[in-house]
Coordinates of N, CA and C in Angstrom, one line a residue:
M1 N 91.6 143.1 74.8 CA 91.8 141.6 74.7 C 92.7 141.2 75.9
T2 N 92.3 140.1 76.5 CA 93.1 139.6 77.6 C 93.7 138.3 77.2
S3 N 94.9 138.1 77.5 CA 95.6 136.8 77.2 C 95.4 135.9 78.4
S4 N 95.1 134.7 78.1 CA 95.0 133.7 79.1 C 96.3 132.9 79.2
T5 N 97.1 133.2 80.2 CA 98.3 132.5 80.4 C 98.2 131.6 81.5
P6 N 98.7 130.4 81.5 CA 98.6 129.5 82.5 C 99.4 129.9 83.8
N7 N 98.8 129.5 84.9 CA 99.5 129.9 86.2 C 100.6 128.9 86.4
L8 N 101.9 129.4 86.4 CA 103.0 128.5 86.4 C 103.6 128.5 87.8
E9 N 102.9 129.0 88.8 CA 103.5 129.0 90.1 C 103.3 127.6 90.7
P10 N 104.3 127.2 91.4 CA 104.2 125.8 92.1 C 103.2 125.9 93.2
K11 N 102.5 124.8 93.4 CA 101.4 124.8 94.5 C 102.0 124.3 95.7
F12 N 103.1 123.5 95.7 CA 103.7 122.9 96.9 C 105.2 123.2 96.8
T13 N 105.8 123.4 98.0 CA 107.2 123.6 98.1 C 107.9 122.2 97.9
L14 N 109.2 122.3 97.7 CA 110.0 121.1 97.4 C 109.9 120.2 98.6
V15 N 109.9 120.7 99.9 CA 109.9 119.9 101.0 C 108.6 119.1 101.1
V16 N 107.5 119.7 100.8 CA 106.2 119.1 100.9 C 106.1 118.0 99.8
L17 N 106.6 118.3 98.6 CA 106.6 117.3 97.5 C 107.5 116.1 97.9
V18 N 108.6 116.3 98.5 CA 109.4 115.1 98.9 C 108.7 114.3 100.0
L19 N 108.1 115.0 101.0 CA 107.4 114.3 102.0 C 106.2 113.5 101.5
L20 N 105.5 114.1 100.5 CA 104.4 113.4 99.9 C 104.9 112.1 99.1
A21 N 106.0 112.3 98.4 CA 106.5 111.1 97.6 C 107.0 110.0 98.6
V22 N 107.6 110.4 99.7 CA 108.0 109.3 100.7 C 106.8 108.6 101.3
L23 N 105.8 109.4 101.6 CA 104.6 108.9 102.2 C 103.9 107.9 101.2
M24 N 103.9 108.3 99.9 CA 103.2 107.4 98.9 C 104.0 106.1 98.7
V25 N 105.3 106.2 98.7 CA 106.1 105.0 98.6 C 106.0 104.2 99.8
L26 N 105.9 104.7 101.0 CA 105.7 104.0 102.2 C 104.4 103.2 102.2
I27 N 103.3 103.9 101.8 CA 102.0 103.3 101.8 C 102.0 102.1 100.8
A28 N 102.6 102.3 99.6 CA 102.6 101.3 98.6 C 103.4 100.1 99.1
L29 N 104.5 100.4 99.8 CA 105.4 99.3 100.3 C 104.6 98.5 101.4
I30 N 104.0 99.2 102.3 CA 103.2 98.5 103.3 C 102.1 97.7 102.7
T31 N 101.4 98.2 101.7 CA 100.3 97.5 101.0 C 100.9 96.2 100.3
V32 N 102.0 96.3 99.7 CA 102.5 95.1 99.0 C 103.0 94.1 100.0
L33 N 103.7 94.5 101.0 CA 104.2 93.6 102.0 C 103.1 92.9 102.8
G34 N 102.1 93.6 103.2 CA 101.0 93.1 104.0 C 100.2 92.1 103.2
N35 N 99.9 92.4 102.0 CA 99.1 91.5 101.2 C 99.9 90.3 100.7
G36 N 101.2 90.5 100.5 CA 102.1 89.4 100.3 C 102.1 88.4 101.4
L37 N 102.1 88.9 102.7 CA 102.0 88.0 103.8 C 100.7 87.2 103.9
V38 N 99.6 87.9 103.5 CA 98.3 87.2 103.4 C 98.3 86.1 102.4
V39 N 98.8 86.4 101.2 CA 99.0 85.3 100.2 C 99.9 84.2 100.7
L40 N 101.0 84.5 101.3 CA 101.9 83.5 101.8 C 101.3 82.7 102.9
A41 N 100.6 83.3 103.8 CA 99.9 82.6 104.9 C 98.9 81.6 104.2
F42 N 98.2 82.0 103.2 CA 97.2 81.1 102.6 C 97.9 79.9 101.9
L43 N 99.0 80.2 101.3 CA 99.7 79.1 100.6 C 100.4 78.1 101.6
V44 N 100.9 78.6 102.8 CA 101.6 77.8 103.7 C 100.7 77.0 104.6
N45 N 99.7 77.7 105.1 CA 98.8 77.1 106.1 C 97.6 76.4 105.4
K46 N 97.5 75.1 105.4 CA 96.5 74.4 104.7 C 95.1 74.6 105.4
D47 N 95.1 74.9 106.7 CA 93.9 75.2 107.5 C 93.1 76.4 106.9
L48 N 93.7 77.3 106.2 CA 93.1 78.5 105.7 C 92.4 78.3 104.4
R49 N 92.6 77.1 103.8 CA 92.1 76.8 102.4 C 90.6 76.3 102.5
H50 N 89.7 77.2 102.9 CA 88.3 76.9 102.9 C 87.7 77.8 101.9
R51 N 86.5 77.4 101.5 CA 85.8 78.1 100.4 C 85.6 79.6 100.8
S52 N 85.3 79.8 102.1 CA 85.0 81.2 102.5 C 86.2 82.1 102.5
N53 N 87.4 81.5 102.6 CA 88.6 82.3 102.7 C 89.2 82.6 101.3
Y54 N 88.6 82.0 100.3 CA 89.1 82.4 98.9 C 88.8 83.8 98.6
L55 N 87.8 84.4 99.2 CA 87.4 85.8 99.0 C 88.6 86.7 99.6
F56 N 89.1 86.3 100.7 CA 90.2 87.1 101.3 C 91.4 87.0 100.5
L57 N 91.7 85.8 99.9 CA 92.8 85.6 99.0 C 92.7 86.4 97.7
N58 N 91.5 86.5 97.2 CA 91.2 87.3 96.0 C 91.4 88.8 96.3
L59 N 90.9 89.2 97.4 CA 91.1 90.6 97.8 C 92.6 91.0 98.0
A60 N 93.3 90.1 98.7 CA 94.7 90.3 98.9 C 95.5 90.4 97.6
I61 N 95.2 89.5 96.7 CA 95.9 89.6 95.4 C 95.5 90.9 94.6
S62 N 94.3 91.2 94.6 CA 93.9 92.5 94.0 C 94.5 93.7 94.6
D63 N 94.5 93.7 95.9 CA 95.1 94.9 96.6 C 96.7 94.9 96.4
F64 N 97.2 93.7 96.4 CA 98.7 93.6 96.1 C 99.0 94.2 94.8
L65 N 98.2 93.8 93.7 CA 98.5 94.4 92.4 C 98.3 95.9 92.3
V66 N 97.2 96.4 93.1 CA 97.0 97.9 93.1 C 98.2 98.6 93.8
G67 N 98.7 98.0 94.9 CA 99.8 98.6 95.6 C 101.1 98.5 94.8
K68 N 101.3 97.4 94.0 CA 102.5 97.3 93.2 C 102.5 98.3 92.0
L69 N 101.3 98.6 91.5 CA 101.3 99.5 90.3 C 101.4 100.9 90.6
Q70 N 101.3 101.3 91.9 CA 101.4 102.7 92.3 C 102.8 103.2 92.2

């Protein structure tokens, strides 16, 4: 009979985990800031309020929420 024990060895070193965490936070921050600027531009500049630009506003809001939830 063989016992099935889970492999408890870490797959990444601490340095790699910290670098990955910093990179993920940076990507989420850039996503939130960039899409926030798109929404702000849409609200401030009345020339952008055309029917065709509402798609971009919708995409920016959706992407903003995805970046915020990460």
